[in-house]
Structure formats: structure tokens, C-alpha cells
Amino acid sequence: MARPGSTRTVRRAAALCLLLLVALLANAARVQVLQADRLDDNPANRRTVLSRYAAPRGDILVDGRPVTGSKDTGQLLRHERTYTDGPLYAPVTGYASQTYGTTLVEDAEDAVLSGTSPSLSPLPLWSDISRGRPPGGHVATTIVGALQQAAFRGLSGRRGAVVALEPSSGRILALVSSPSYDPGVLSGTGSEVATAWARLNTAPSRPMLNRALRQTYPPGSTFKIVTAAAALDAGVVTDPDAPTGTPDPYVLPGTRTVLPNDATGCGDASLAYAIRWSCNTVMARLGVRVGLPGMLEAVRRFGFNDPGLRVPSRVAPSNFDTGMTPDRLALSAIGQYDTTATPLQMAMVAAAVANGGELAHPYLVDSTTTADGGLVGRTPRRTYARAMEPTTARVLRGLMVDVVEGGSGSNAAIEGAEVGGKTGTAQHGVGNLGTPYAWFIGWARATGAARPAVAVAVVVEDASARREDISGGGSAAPIARTVMETALASAARD
């Protein structure tokens, strides 16, 4: 029979063990639940990095086929990103680098591609409970491979960009920036990757700059479509064929500066003539007559001055100054002074005209799926804004068709299709002595089709060309025509 003292000792020892067990469980819970995120984010914790590359990354798809992949390196960071036609699709995919992180779609959809998105788990909170990770999912883009290739070939390595949209939906059909680069050279680690990074970032041609989304240019005369929409919507112009009373030469308000025209016959010209032959004087005066508040409201509806635009990658905001004197407003109304726009922005301008004045929100990701094809999410069609009244869009469509059929945009004409466009030659540099940028924006509708199939914007920097050879009609319009022809052929097959 045990003595009373020894029984008390056993009970105390058992209670102490129980207390220690409870404390151990509480600490485990604290570490695994309450401190899990902080420990995961600790730079000294290599498990997160090793886990990230332990399995293949999901793929980015074009036309339902992967343009990315993964290879097993056998190293600690086992799986490294690979790219099919890397330079062709780099402005879409961006890069996924074990050294330098992620950009563009690789970044915007990283959670799906890396398998960390909760939406990939079979049950809610399953990943948090299991501390496991499902296979990386796939991201299907809206890009049409044939259009992407046509735009890429059209630029032929010259500095510039091409963006093509489906006006009715906002789907981005082509997104090309040139010159480009192979994102695969940045995928891994080591001295070769560091050397490639340094070379790409110091190259004078800036191949890693996404000129389609992240570079803004003076839009030149292509911006006159925005000014024309503002003038028609405000009632400043009621008859596009009526004389506007604009003198030639036109002196900028409050100055002695004379605004020149490259075209002839611009004195007292109509809006229709001014768009057809790109009269600076007429469009500058119309911008002043609309006034700064009216112009600001108009440009906002088209997407200017919007720092929050995502497609889902970030887009650099296009600029129209919010405070200007009348003389600067006149220059801004013809796409000069401080007015700048991304190629995506100017494609949105063309798309709004083509779509009856309603601007659909542009987007680059059609859907995301699990590794075995189960739907995770789909991007819905959304309206960005009512850019102009339907009657205004109808008038502008006619004016843009006239530019192609009888004006400066004849190089964009497509037999058997209705094509509308606007050329632009944007001056820049100190004293406007830099090589001008060549612009073309437009849209195309197949004969008998209910609506245009594509809207496009092309900008060509081409610093190697002679200044006198640069023009929107000569340099940019042929590229746009090829892309639009390809889009019409693709739509006909569908």
C-alpha cells in the first residue's frame, strides 16, 4: 500500500507534466498559426523559397497552348521557368525569375501560377490547414497568336509598340513592344543571369521597357479624334461639314505664336476636312472653344489621367494637364505640349469610336484554371465609360473612314472591308528636333459584319530613319493594316 506522501508526489508530477504538455501545445499552436505568416516572410527562412520552386509553375496560354514551361534543374531551387517564343510574348508574360522576381502576367497572376491561391484548393482553408500547396494553375490570355505575330513582324525590331483590341469586349488581341528580349535568360540564378540582367538594363534600346503599357508618347494628331469627340458632344460643332471660321494662320491665344499647318486648305476648314488632312489650326481652336473643363471631362471618359488602370498588369497613366492657359490648351488639343498617351490608351480611343461610343474595359487574362483544367475564374466584360454619345461616334466613324479612303491614311485601306483611321506625327525633344514618332490608330469591320472586329494603335519611334521619311501614314499605317487584315481573317474563321 502506497504511502500518502508518495501519492501526492505522483499527482504533482502528473499535473506538472500535463501543464508542460499544455504549454507545449499552446506554443506549437502559436508558432504554427499565429506566427506562421511572419516566419514564412522571414528572409532567413529558406523553406518558403525552396517550396516555391519545388514543383513546376503553371503555364500561361495563348490560343489554348502554353507559351511557358518549367524545367527540373536538379538544384535546390528545382524548377526554373522556360519560355516558348520568349521575345514574341515577353510584353504579355513578363518574366518569372528566381533572382529578380516577377513582372506583368507572371506577377499579376503569380498566386495562381505558383499554386498559392486559395481558389486552387479543393476545400476552403485547406492549404492553411494542411500547410501544403496544390499544383500551379494555368492562365489563359486573350491574345490571338496570329495577330501577335503580325504585329511583331511588322515592327521588325524597330522601336515602337502595337496594341489591338476587340472593341465590343475589350479583349486585348495583340500586345507587342519592340525591341524585345527573351525572359528565359533571367529565370535562374548565378553569374549568367546577373550578366544578362545588367546587359538588358543598360542597353540603349531598352528592350525590357514595355512600350505598349508602360511608355507614354506625345500622341500627335491621333489625339484630334478625342478633341473632335469633345467638340461634337459639347455642341461646339453641330455640322461636321460646315466651316469652322478658323483663320490660317492661327495665333495661339494670348501669344504672338503662329500655329502652322502641314496641310493646305485649312483656312475656315470644316471638322471633316480638318480630320481628313489633319489641320492643326482647326483642332487647336476647337479645343479652346470646348474649354479646359470640357476637355478634361472628355479625356477622362477615354481613360486619360487614370492611375488605377490594370489589365491586370499595371498601365502607366496617360496625361492631359489639369491646369493650362488657353495657348497650352490649344497645343494639348492637337496632342502636343504635355499630352502623352500609351499605345494601349490610343487603342482605347479607336475602340470607343468603333463601339458606338461605349468603351469596354481592356483586359489581357481570359480565365484561370486549376492544373487539371477546372475553372477558377473568368474575367467578365465590363464597361469602362461612355466615352461619347452614340451620334458622335457615328460621325467620327464616318470621318475616320474618310481619312483612309480619301485622306492621309490610305496605306491602311483593306479591300472588302470598312476601315477607319487617323494618322499622327508627334514632334518631341528640345525644340521639337527629335525624330518624330509615327502614329496610326484605327479599326476595321468586315463587309456585312454587324460591328468592327478590331481596333488598333501603332507607334513607331524608329530613331534610325530619316526625319523626313517618318509619318503615321507611311510608317505606322502599313503595320496596322497587316494586323487588321489578320484580325478580320481570324474573325471570319471563328
Tab-separated table of C-alpha atoms in Angstrom:
chain	number	residue	atom	x	y	z
A	1	MET	CA	0.000	0.000	0.000
A	2	ALA	CA	1.406	3.411	-1.142
A	3	ARG	CA	2.107	5.996	1.418
A	4	PRO	CA	0.063	9.257	1.295
A	5	GLY	CA	3.165	11.350	0.663
A	6	SER	CA	4.241	9.359	-2.360
A	7	THR	CA	0.716	9.599	-3.880
A	8	ARG	CA	0.782	13.366	-3.574
A	9	THR	CA	4.199	13.440	-5.279
A	10	VAL	CA	2.946	11.349	-8.222
A	11	ARG	CA	-0.099	13.612	-8.593
A	12	ARG	CA	2.044	16.721	-8.561
A	13	ALA	CA	4.403	15.231	-11.133
A	14	ALA	CA	1.454	14.289	-13.339
A	15	ALA	CA	-0.021	17.781	-13.032
A	16	LEU	CA	3.327	19.313	-13.924
A	17	CYS	CA	3.651	17.041	-16.964
A	18	LEU	CA	0.118	17.952	-18.007
A	19	LEU	CA	0.906	21.649	-17.612
A	20	LEU	CA	4.069	21.265	-19.658
A	21	LEU	CA	2.131	19.382	-22.336
A	22	VAL	CA	-0.488	22.136	-22.489
A	23	ALA	CA	2.249	24.756	-22.699
A	24	LEU	CA	3.945	22.792	-25.489
A	25	LEU	CA	0.701	22.513	-27.457
A	26	ALA	CA	-0.042	26.201	-26.907
A	27	ASN	CA	3.410	27.184	-28.138
A	28	ALA	CA	3.078	24.905	-31.167
A	29	ALA	CA	-0.252	26.499	-31.978
A	30	ARG	CA	1.245	29.965	-31.521
A	31	VAL	CA	4.124	29.181	-33.873
A	32	GLN	CA	2.105	27.303	-36.497
A	33	VAL	CA	-0.966	29.536	-36.541
A	34	LEU	CA	-0.344	32.969	-35.075
A	35	GLN	CA	3.268	33.395	-36.192
A	36	ALA	CA	3.135	31.346	-39.388
A	37	ASP	CA	2.932	34.296	-41.773
A	38	ARG	CA	5.722	36.202	-40.012
A	39	LEU	CA	8.001	33.169	-40.050
A	40	ASP	CA	7.142	32.451	-43.695
A	41	ASP	CA	8.130	36.005	-44.600
A	42	ASN	CA	11.365	35.952	-42.625
A	43	PRO	CA	14.275	36.330	-45.093
A	44	ALA	CA	16.246	33.721	-43.138
A	45	ASN	CA	13.562	31.104	-43.770
A	46	ARG	CA	14.688	29.202	-46.857
A	47	ARG	CA	11.772	26.761	-46.740
A	48	THR	CA	9.429	29.228	-48.427
A	49	VAL	CA	11.828	29.801	-51.297
A	50	LEU	CA	12.557	26.097	-51.683
A	51	SER	CA	8.854	25.300	-51.583
A	52	ARG	CA	8.086	27.924	-54.241
A	53	TYR	CA	10.334	26.215	-56.776
A	54	ALA	CA	9.865	22.627	-55.633
A	55	ALA	CA	7.112	21.992	-58.207
A	56	PRO	CA	6.564	23.183	-61.786
A	57	ARG	CA	4.913	26.552	-62.226
A	58	GLY	CA	1.567	26.693	-64.023
A	59	ASP	CA	1.518	27.864	-67.623
A	60	ILE	CA	0.429	30.993	-69.475
A	61	LEU	CA	-1.618	30.105	-72.543
A	62	VAL	CA	-2.132	31.695	-75.959
A	63	ASP	CA	-4.769	30.159	-78.223
A	64	GLY	CA	-5.093	27.414	-75.619
A	65	ARG	CA	-1.436	26.399	-75.925
A	66	PRO	CA	1.295	27.093	-73.340
A	67	VAL	CA	3.908	29.718	-74.182
A	68	THR	CA	5.707	28.995	-70.908
A	69	GLY	CA	7.025	25.865	-69.216
A	70	SER	CA	9.259	24.628	-66.386
A	71	LYS	CA	12.441	22.559	-66.350
A	72	ASP	CA	13.834	20.485	-63.497
A	73	THR	CA	17.344	21.760	-62.790
A	74	GLY	CA	18.107	19.213	-60.067
A	75	GLN	CA	19.293	22.079	-57.864
A	76	LEU	CA	17.906	23.306	-54.536
A	77	LEU	CA	15.613	25.657	-56.478
A	78	ARG	CA	14.473	22.786	-58.616
A	79	HIS	CA	12.110	24.154	-61.234
A	80	GLU	CA	13.107	27.024	-63.476
A	81	ARG	CA	10.814	28.951	-65.835
A	82	THR	CA	11.111	28.430	-69.593
A	83	TYR	CA	9.536	30.387	-72.455
A	84	THR	CA	8.414	29.441	-75.949
A	85	ASP	CA	8.929	32.321	-78.410
A	86	GLY	CA	10.118	34.410	-75.467
A	87	PRO	CA	10.693	37.718	-77.305
A	88	LEU	CA	7.320	37.457	-79.067
A	89	TYR	CA	5.320	37.113	-75.859
A	90	ALA	CA	7.570	38.889	-73.331
A	91	PRO	CA	5.350	42.040	-73.317
A	92	VAL	CA	2.490	39.773	-72.226
A	93	THR	CA	4.097	37.214	-69.924
A	94	GLY	CA	6.851	39.297	-68.370
A	95	TYR	CA	9.429	37.170	-66.546
A	96	ALA	CA	9.437	34.850	-63.520
A	97	SER	CA	12.974	34.914	-62.146
A	98	GLN	CA	14.400	33.102	-59.142
A	99	THR	CA	16.666	36.141	-58.728
A	100	TYR	CA	14.652	39.188	-59.780
A	101	GLY	CA	11.042	38.252	-59.057
A	102	THR	CA	8.073	38.541	-61.423
A	103	THR	CA	6.530	41.073	-63.818
A	104	LEU	CA	3.395	41.527	-65.961
A	105	VAL	CA	1.107	38.458	-66.133
A	106	GLU	CA	3.692	36.362	-64.306
A	107	ASP	CA	3.314	38.848	-61.465
A	108	ALA	CA	-0.394	39.717	-61.673
A	109	GLU	CA	-1.381	36.030	-61.665
A	110	ASP	CA	1.504	34.755	-59.537
A	111	ALA	CA	-0.756	33.219	-56.875
A	112	VAL	CA	-2.488	31.006	-59.445
A	113	LEU	CA	0.674	30.127	-61.362
A	114	SER	CA	2.669	29.297	-58.218
A	115	GLY	CA	-0.155	27.309	-56.594
A	116	THR	CA	-0.568	29.604	-53.586
A	117	SER	CA	-4.020	30.927	-54.486
A	118	PRO	CA	-6.720	29.670	-52.057
A	119	SER	CA	-9.048	29.279	-55.045
A	120	LEU	CA	-6.944	26.321	-56.250
A	121	SER	CA	-7.611	24.304	-53.067
A	122	PRO	CA	-10.339	21.632	-53.074
A	123	LEU	CA	-11.824	22.959	-49.829
A	124	PRO	CA	-11.856	26.399	-48.177
A	125	LEU	CA	-8.811	26.951	-45.917
A	126	TRP	CA	-7.461	23.538	-46.946
A	127	SER	CA	-3.996	24.903	-47.716
A	128	ASP	CA	-3.818	26.718	-44.356
A	129	ILE	CA	-4.751	23.535	-42.504
A	130	SER	CA	-2.580	21.131	-44.480
A	131	ARG	CA	0.275	23.620	-44.979
A	132	GLY	CA	0.535	22.059	-48.425
A	133	ARG	CA	0.307	23.563	-51.886
A	134	PRO	CA	-1.745	22.397	-54.874
A	135	PRO	CA	-0.108	22.292	-58.312
A	136	GLY	CA	0.188	25.641	-60.061
A	137	GLY	CA	-2.808	26.648	-62.139
A	138	HIS	CA	-2.918	27.932	-65.711
A	139	VAL	CA	-3.692	31.403	-67.065
A	140	ALA	CA	-5.385	31.710	-70.466
A	141	THR	CA	-4.738	35.068	-72.132
A	142	THR	CA	-6.907	36.909	-74.648
A	143	ILE	CA	-4.000	37.162	-77.096
A	144	VAL	CA	-4.523	35.788	-80.608
A	145	GLY	CA	-1.226	34.308	-81.737
A	146	ALA	CA	-1.625	35.237	-85.406
A	147	LEU	CA	-2.203	38.918	-84.553
A	148	GLN	CA	0.710	38.951	-82.129
A	149	GLN	CA	2.996	37.549	-84.821
A	150	ALA	CA	1.731	40.002	-87.441
A	151	ALA	CA	2.396	42.965	-85.157
A	152	PHE	CA	5.820	41.640	-84.136
A	153	ARG	CA	6.866	41.098	-87.755
A	154	GLY	CA	5.506	44.499	-88.738
A	155	LEU	CA	7.736	46.342	-86.288
A	156	SER	CA	10.725	44.195	-87.362
A	157	GLY	CA	12.792	45.171	-84.354
A	158	ARG	CA	12.183	48.908	-84.711
A	159	ARG	CA	11.420	50.760	-81.509
A	160	GLY	CA	7.696	51.002	-81.021
A	161	ALA	CA	4.573	49.173	-79.975
A	162	VAL	CA	1.314	47.731	-81.271
A	163	VAL	CA	-1.906	47.129	-79.353
A	164	ALA	CA	-5.010	45.519	-80.851
A	165	LEU	CA	-8.362	45.323	-79.044
A	166	GLU	CA	-11.723	43.745	-79.721
A	167	PRO	CA	-13.890	46.890	-79.431
A	168	SER	CA	-17.071	45.178	-78.274
A	169	SER	CA	-15.473	43.269	-75.380
A	170	GLY	CA	-12.175	44.969	-74.510
A	171	ARG	CA	-10.185	41.774	-75.100
A	172	ILE	CA	-6.544	42.556	-75.891
A	173	LEU	CA	-5.816	40.616	-79.071
A	174	ALA	CA	-2.189	41.690	-79.560
A	175	LEU	CA	0.316	43.432	-77.292
A	176	VAL	CA	3.764	43.937	-78.804
A	177	SER	CA	6.702	46.024	-77.641
A	178	SER	CA	9.835	46.278	-79.747
A	179	PRO	CA	12.698	45.622	-79.453
A	180	SER	CA	12.001	42.738	-77.128
A	181	TYR	CA	14.036	40.227	-75.115
A	182	ASP	CA	13.973	36.572	-74.053
A	183	PRO	CA	12.696	36.386	-70.444
A	184	GLY	CA	14.190	32.896	-70.157
A	185	VAL	CA	17.688	34.334	-69.688
A	186	LEU	CA	16.518	35.770	-66.350
A	187	SER	CA	14.794	32.660	-64.991
A	188	GLY	CA	17.506	31.132	-62.838
A	189	THR	CA	20.350	32.224	-60.565
A	190	GLY	CA	24.061	32.712	-60.922
A	191	SER	CA	26.511	34.901	-62.809
A	192	GLU	CA	24.984	34.323	-66.263
A	193	VAL	CA	21.619	35.618	-65.079
A	194	ALA	CA	23.239	38.627	-63.412
A	195	THR	CA	25.177	39.398	-66.599
A	196	ALA	CA	22.016	39.150	-68.718
A	197	TRP	CA	20.166	41.423	-66.287
A	198	ALA	CA	22.886	44.065	-66.457
A	199	ARG	CA	23.103	43.846	-70.246
A	200	LEU	CA	19.334	44.209	-70.746
A	201	ASN	CA	19.012	47.078	-68.284
A	202	THR	CA	21.863	49.092	-69.794
A	203	ALA	CA	21.018	48.505	-73.471
A	204	PRO	CA	20.281	51.825	-75.254
A	205	SER	CA	17.230	50.294	-76.945
A	206	ARG	CA	15.687	49.445	-73.533
A	207	PRO	CA	14.283	46.034	-74.551
A	208	MET	CA	12.773	45.383	-71.114
A	209	LEU	CA	10.603	48.508	-71.317
A	210	ASN	CA	7.017	47.534	-72.115
A	211	ARG	CA	6.309	50.302	-74.586
A	212	ALA	CA	2.708	49.156	-75.099
A	213	LEU	CA	1.684	49.547	-71.432
A	214	ARG	CA	4.388	51.459	-69.590
A	215	GLN	CA	5.694	54.067	-72.068
A	216	THR	CA	3.799	57.269	-72.820
A	217	TYR	CA	4.341	59.246	-76.014
A	218	PRO	CA	3.025	62.529	-77.375
A	219	PRO	CA	0.091	61.223	-79.450
A	220	GLY	CA	0.251	63.979	-82.039
A	221	SER	CA	-2.626	64.197	-84.471
A	222	THR	CA	-4.207	60.904	-83.385
A	223	PHE	CA	-5.399	62.861	-80.329
A	224	LYS	CA	-7.534	65.025	-82.641
A	225	ILE	CA	-10.151	62.240	-82.514
A	226	VAL	CA	-10.548	62.950	-78.771
A	227	THR	CA	-10.832	66.695	-79.409
A	228	ALA	CA	-13.364	66.107	-82.183
A	229	ALA	CA	-15.458	63.927	-79.842
A	230	ALA	CA	-15.356	66.640	-77.184
A	231	ALA	CA	-16.397	69.325	-79.680
A	232	LEU	CA	-19.300	67.261	-81.046
A	233	ASP	CA	-20.533	66.195	-77.609
A	234	ALA	CA	-20.372	69.792	-76.326
A	235	GLY	CA	-22.260	71.159	-79.327
A	236	VAL	CA	-19.326	73.350	-80.354
A	237	VAL	CA	-19.625	71.606	-83.730
A	238	THR	CA	-23.092	70.613	-84.925
A	239	ASP	CA	-22.344	70.054	-88.605
A	240	PRO	CA	-19.008	68.363	-89.358
A	241	ASP	CA	-19.104	69.656	-92.947
A	242	ALA	CA	-19.721	73.316	-92.037
A	243	PRO	CA	-16.880	75.881	-92.000
A	244	THR	CA	-15.458	76.440	-88.524
A	245	GLY	CA	-14.346	80.052	-89.033
A	246	THR	CA	-10.757	79.195	-88.102
A	247	PRO	CA	-8.175	81.546	-89.587
A	248	ASP	CA	-4.987	80.297	-91.205
A	249	PRO	CA	-2.550	81.253	-89.816
A	250	TYR	CA	-3.947	80.858	-86.296
A	251	VAL	CA	-2.275	82.731	-83.464
A	252	LEU	CA	-2.293	80.893	-80.141
A	253	PRO	CA	-4.491	82.743	-77.610
A	254	GLY	CA	-2.672	85.352	-75.540
A	255	THR	CA	0.559	84.998	-77.544
A	256	ARG	CA	2.172	86.023	-80.810
A	257	THR	CA	2.968	82.414	-81.680
A	258	VAL	CA	1.583	81.270	-85.003
A	259	LEU	CA	0.465	77.633	-85.177
A	260	PRO	CA	1.431	76.138	-88.551
A	261	ASN	CA	-0.292	73.523	-90.690
A	262	ASP	CA	1.446	70.833	-92.694
A	263	ALA	CA	-1.675	70.540	-94.862
A	264	THR	CA	-3.088	73.131	-97.246
A	265	GLY	CA	-6.638	74.461	-97.387
A	266	CYS	CA	-7.093	74.625	-93.601
A	267	GLY	CA	-8.357	78.206	-93.502
A	268	ASP	CA	-12.026	78.216	-92.400
A	269	ALA	CA	-11.975	74.425	-92.916
A	270	SER	CA	-14.708	72.117	-91.631
A	271	LEU	CA	-14.187	69.491	-88.969
A	272	ALA	CA	-14.404	66.812	-91.658
A	273	TYR	CA	-11.627	68.434	-93.701
A	274	ALA	CA	-9.532	69.025	-90.590
A	275	ILE	CA	-9.673	65.338	-89.641
A	276	ARG	CA	-9.090	64.149	-93.202
A	277	TRP	CA	-5.948	66.239	-93.702
A	278	SER	CA	-5.012	66.844	-90.045
A	279	CYS	CA	-5.360	70.632	-89.790
A	280	ASN	CA	-3.671	71.791	-86.605
A	281	THR	CA	-5.327	75.208	-86.607
A	282	VAL	CA	-8.912	73.971	-86.711
A	283	MET	CA	-8.484	71.335	-83.999
A	284	ALA	CA	-6.481	73.619	-81.695
A	285	ARG	CA	-9.164	76.317	-81.884
A	286	LEU	CA	-11.921	73.748	-81.262
A	287	GLY	CA	-10.104	72.613	-78.117
A	288	VAL	CA	-10.007	76.197	-76.859
A	289	ARG	CA	-13.708	76.638	-77.654
A	290	VAL	CA	-14.603	73.478	-75.740
A	291	GLY	CA	-12.622	74.854	-72.812
A	292	LEU	CA	-10.466	73.179	-70.209
A	293	PRO	CA	-13.330	71.764	-68.067
A	294	GLY	CA	-14.992	70.228	-71.126
A	295	MET	CA	-11.720	68.789	-72.440
A	296	LEU	CA	-10.856	67.335	-69.047
A	297	GLU	CA	-14.215	65.603	-68.817
A	298	ALA	CA	-13.810	64.233	-72.332
A	299	VAL	CA	-10.307	62.863	-71.822
A	300	ARG	CA	-11.309	61.296	-68.500
A	301	ARG	CA	-14.012	59.257	-70.234
A	302	PHE	CA	-11.430	57.918	-72.669
A	303	GLY	CA	-9.098	56.875	-69.828
A	304	PHE	CA	-6.589	59.709	-69.556
A	305	ASN	CA	-5.294	60.670	-66.090
A	306	ASP	CA	-6.301	57.270	-64.656
A	307	PRO	CA	-3.521	55.937	-62.381
A	308	GLY	CA	-5.536	52.830	-61.478
A	309	LEU	CA	-5.916	51.183	-64.880
A	310	ARG	CA	-4.984	47.467	-64.766
A	311	VAL	CA	-5.315	44.827	-67.493
A	312	PRO	CA	-4.445	43.103	-64.969
A	313	SER	CA	-0.841	44.372	-65.251
A	314	ARG	CA	-0.344	47.992	-64.278
A	315	VAL	CA	-0.682	50.559	-67.060
A	316	ALA	CA	1.152	53.887	-66.950
A	317	PRO	CA	-1.367	56.755	-66.770
A	318	SER	CA	-1.797	58.805	-69.926
A	319	ASN	CA	-1.611	62.526	-69.260
A	320	PHE	CA	-3.691	65.590	-70.095
A	321	ASP	CA	-2.769	68.521	-67.876
A	322	THR	CA	-5.467	69.682	-65.485
A	323	GLY	CA	-4.289	73.299	-65.327
A	324	MET	CA	-3.401	75.162	-68.522
A	325	THR	CA	-3.529	78.575	-70.127
A	326	PRO	CA	-5.552	78.792	-73.377
A	327	ASP	CA	-2.449	78.688	-75.589
A	328	ARG	CA	-1.282	75.468	-73.930
A	329	LEU	CA	-4.776	74.054	-74.152
A	330	ALA	CA	-4.691	74.707	-77.889
A	331	LEU	CA	-1.457	72.732	-78.229
A	332	SER	CA	-2.741	69.957	-75.959
A	333	ALA	CA	-5.853	69.622	-78.125
A	334	ILE	CA	-3.653	68.528	-81.035
A	335	GLY	CA	-1.644	66.058	-78.964
A	336	GLN	CA	1.284	68.318	-78.181
A	337	TYR	CA	2.534	70.299	-75.146
A	338	ASP	CA	2.408	67.868	-72.161
A	339	THR	CA	-0.216	65.498	-73.572
A	340	THR	CA	1.103	61.913	-73.553
A	341	ALA	CA	-0.510	58.522	-74.078
A	342	THR	CA	0.350	54.857	-74.018
A	343	PRO	CA	-0.328	52.830	-77.158
A	344	LEU	CA	-2.999	50.978	-75.150
A	345	GLN	CA	-4.701	54.308	-74.414
A	346	MET	CA	-4.849	55.269	-78.078
A	347	ALA	CA	-6.177	51.819	-78.990
A	348	MET	CA	-8.917	52.509	-76.434
A	349	VAL	CA	-9.735	55.766	-78.260
A	350	ALA	CA	-10.145	53.911	-81.561
A	351	ALA	CA	-12.154	51.141	-79.855
A	352	ALA	CA	-14.584	53.646	-78.309
A	353	VAL	CA	-15.339	55.133	-81.722
A	354	ALA	CA	-15.736	51.662	-83.256
A	355	ASN	CA	-18.055	50.505	-80.464
A	356	GLY	CA	-20.609	53.282	-80.750
A	357	GLY	CA	-19.086	55.447	-78.041
A	358	GLU	CA	-19.038	52.845	-75.272
A	359	LEU	CA	-15.540	51.983	-74.094
A	360	ALA	CA	-15.142	48.421	-72.816
A	361	HIS	CA	-12.546	47.889	-70.094
A	362	PRO	CA	-9.453	46.324	-71.719
A	363	TYR	CA	-8.237	43.020	-70.294
A	364	LEU	CA	-5.495	40.515	-71.020
A	365	VAL	CA	-6.475	37.438	-68.949
A	366	ASP	CA	-9.478	35.495	-70.185
A	367	SER	CA	-9.596	32.812	-67.475
A	368	THR	CA	-7.650	30.911	-64.848
A	369	THR	CA	-7.870	27.159	-64.198
A	370	THR	CA	-6.501	24.501	-61.904
A	371	ALA	CA	-3.717	22.249	-63.156
A	372	ASP	CA	-6.267	19.688	-64.374
A	373	GLY	CA	-8.408	22.280	-66.175
A	374	GLY	CA	-11.070	23.116	-63.599
A	375	LEU	CA	-12.300	26.688	-63.974
A	376	VAL	CA	-11.064	29.010	-61.213
A	377	GLY	CA	-12.128	32.379	-62.578
A	378	ARG	CA	-13.099	34.214	-65.761
A	379	THR	CA	-12.705	37.920	-66.492
A	380	PRO	CA	-16.126	39.467	-67.094
A	381	ARG	CA	-16.800	42.056	-69.754
A	382	ARG	CA	-17.047	45.479	-68.113
A	383	THR	CA	-17.840	48.961	-69.354
A	384	TYR	CA	-15.045	51.414	-68.638
A	385	ALA	CA	-17.006	54.536	-69.567
A	386	ARG	CA	-19.380	56.091	-72.068
A	387	ALA	CA	-16.637	57.931	-73.953
A	388	MET	CA	-19.003	59.849	-76.240
A	389	GLU	CA	-22.589	59.947	-77.409
A	390	PRO	CA	-23.634	57.328	-79.991
A	391	THR	CA	-24.368	60.070	-82.529
A	392	THR	CA	-20.868	61.471	-82.019
A	393	ALA	CA	-19.336	58.015	-82.524
A	394	ARG	CA	-21.339	57.623	-85.728
A	395	VAL	CA	-20.000	60.914	-87.088
A	396	LEU	CA	-16.427	60.068	-86.095
A	397	ARG	CA	-16.626	56.640	-87.731
A	398	GLY	CA	-17.532	58.373	-90.983
A	399	LEU	CA	-14.711	60.895	-90.605
A	400	MET	CA	-12.169	58.163	-89.864
A	401	VAL	CA	-13.316	56.146	-92.884
A	402	ASP	CA	-12.799	59.275	-94.981
A	403	VAL	CA	-9.206	59.544	-93.676
A	404	VAL	CA	-8.456	56.073	-95.052
A	405	GLU	CA	-10.466	56.299	-98.265
A	406	GLY	CA	-9.539	59.830	-99.279
A	407	GLY	CA	-7.015	61.273	-96.864
A	408	SER	CA	-3.713	60.699	-95.111
A	409	GLY	CA	-4.436	57.115	-94.021
A	410	SER	CA	-4.750	55.444	-97.416
A	411	ASN	CA	-1.977	52.954	-96.571
A	412	ALA	CA	-4.348	51.307	-94.072
A	413	ALA	CA	-7.061	50.518	-96.628
A	414	ILE	CA	-8.184	46.867	-96.854
A	415	GLU	CA	-10.072	45.641	-99.882
A	416	GLY	CA	-13.514	44.322	-98.994
A	417	ALA	CA	-13.564	45.894	-95.522
A	418	GLU	CA	-14.562	49.180	-93.956
A	419	VAL	CA	-11.535	50.755	-92.297
A	420	GLY	CA	-11.403	53.948	-90.266
A	421	GLY	CA	-8.205	55.557	-89.080
A	422	LYS	CA	-6.194	58.591	-88.087
A	423	THR	CA	-2.526	59.242	-88.716
A	424	GLY	CA	-0.220	61.215	-86.487
A	425	THR	CA	3.334	62.513	-86.484
A	426	ALA	CA	4.293	63.579	-82.976
A	427	GLN	CA	7.100	66.079	-82.543
A	428	HIS	CA	9.277	65.749	-79.448
A	429	GLY	CA	12.638	66.627	-77.999
A	430	VAL	CA	14.204	70.013	-77.277
A	431	GLY	CA	12.854	72.441	-79.834
A	432	ASN	CA	10.976	69.526	-81.449
A	433	LEU	CA	14.276	68.473	-83.044
A	434	GLY	CA	13.977	64.814	-82.057
A	435	THR	CA	12.974	62.246	-84.660
A	436	PRO	CA	9.151	62.379	-84.750
A	437	TYR	CA	7.071	59.442	-83.603
A	438	ALA	CA	4.824	57.938	-86.268
A	439	TRP	CA	1.302	57.012	-85.102
A	440	PHE	CA	-1.728	55.323	-86.562
A	441	ILE	CA	-4.944	54.414	-84.788
A	442	GLY	CA	-7.871	52.726	-86.483
A	443	TRP	CA	-10.455	49.981	-86.666
A	444	ALA	CA	-11.753	47.533	-89.269
A	445	ARG	CA	-15.121	45.932	-89.992
A	446	ALA	CA	-15.654	43.133	-92.485
A	447	THR	CA	-18.266	43.752	-95.150
A	448	GLY	CA	-21.619	42.560	-93.849
A	449	ALA	CA	-20.394	42.237	-90.256
A	450	ALA	CA	-22.516	43.805	-87.538
A	451	ARG	CA	-19.601	45.526	-85.828
A	452	PRO	CA	-15.856	46.138	-86.165
A	453	ALA	CA	-13.662	43.167	-85.289
A	454	VAL	CA	-10.582	45.068	-84.179
A	455	ALA	CA	-9.234	48.436	-83.081
A	456	VAL	CA	-5.523	49.076	-83.229
A	457	ALA	CA	-2.856	51.581	-82.254
A	458	VAL	CA	0.665	51.601	-83.688
A	459	VAL	CA	3.566	53.849	-82.710
A	460	VAL	CA	6.980	53.701	-84.364
A	461	GLU	CA	9.906	55.557	-82.826
A	462	ASP	CA	12.442	54.479	-85.453
A	463	ALA	CA	15.291	56.706	-84.406
A	464	SER	CA	17.396	55.314	-87.273
A	465	ALA	CA	15.123	56.651	-90.019
A	466	ARG	CA	15.476	59.992	-91.740
A	467	ARG	CA	13.246	62.620	-90.149
A	468	GLU	CA	11.540	63.465	-93.457
A	469	ASP	CA	10.580	59.806	-94.002
A	470	ILE	CA	8.668	59.477	-90.732
A	471	SER	CA	4.888	59.735	-90.944
A	472	GLY	CA	1.930	57.972	-89.458
A	473	GLY	CA	0.608	57.143	-92.891
A	474	GLY	CA	3.939	55.883	-94.164
A	475	SER	CA	5.478	54.108	-91.181
A	476	ALA	CA	2.643	53.048	-88.887
A	477	ALA	CA	-0.398	52.571	-91.142
A	478	PRO	CA	1.002	49.566	-93.081
A	479	ILE	CA	1.665	47.743	-89.797
A	480	ALA	CA	-1.872	48.494	-88.644
A	481	ARG	CA	-3.277	47.266	-91.944
A	482	THR	CA	-1.495	43.907	-91.615
A	483	VAL	CA	-2.751	43.447	-88.049
A	484	MET	CA	-6.311	44.397	-89.012
A	485	GLU	CA	-6.257	42.071	-92.025
A	486	THR	CA	-5.163	39.239	-89.760
A	487	ALA	CA	-7.904	40.064	-87.265
A	488	LEU	CA	-10.579	40.043	-89.982
A	489	ALA	CA	-9.324	36.691	-91.269
A	490	SER	CA	-9.325	35.273	-87.752
A	491	ALA	CA	-12.864	36.545	-87.113
A	492	ALA	CA	-14.035	35.001	-90.402
A	493	ARG	CA	-12.690	31.586	-89.343
A	494	ASP	CA	-14.458	31.838	-85.991
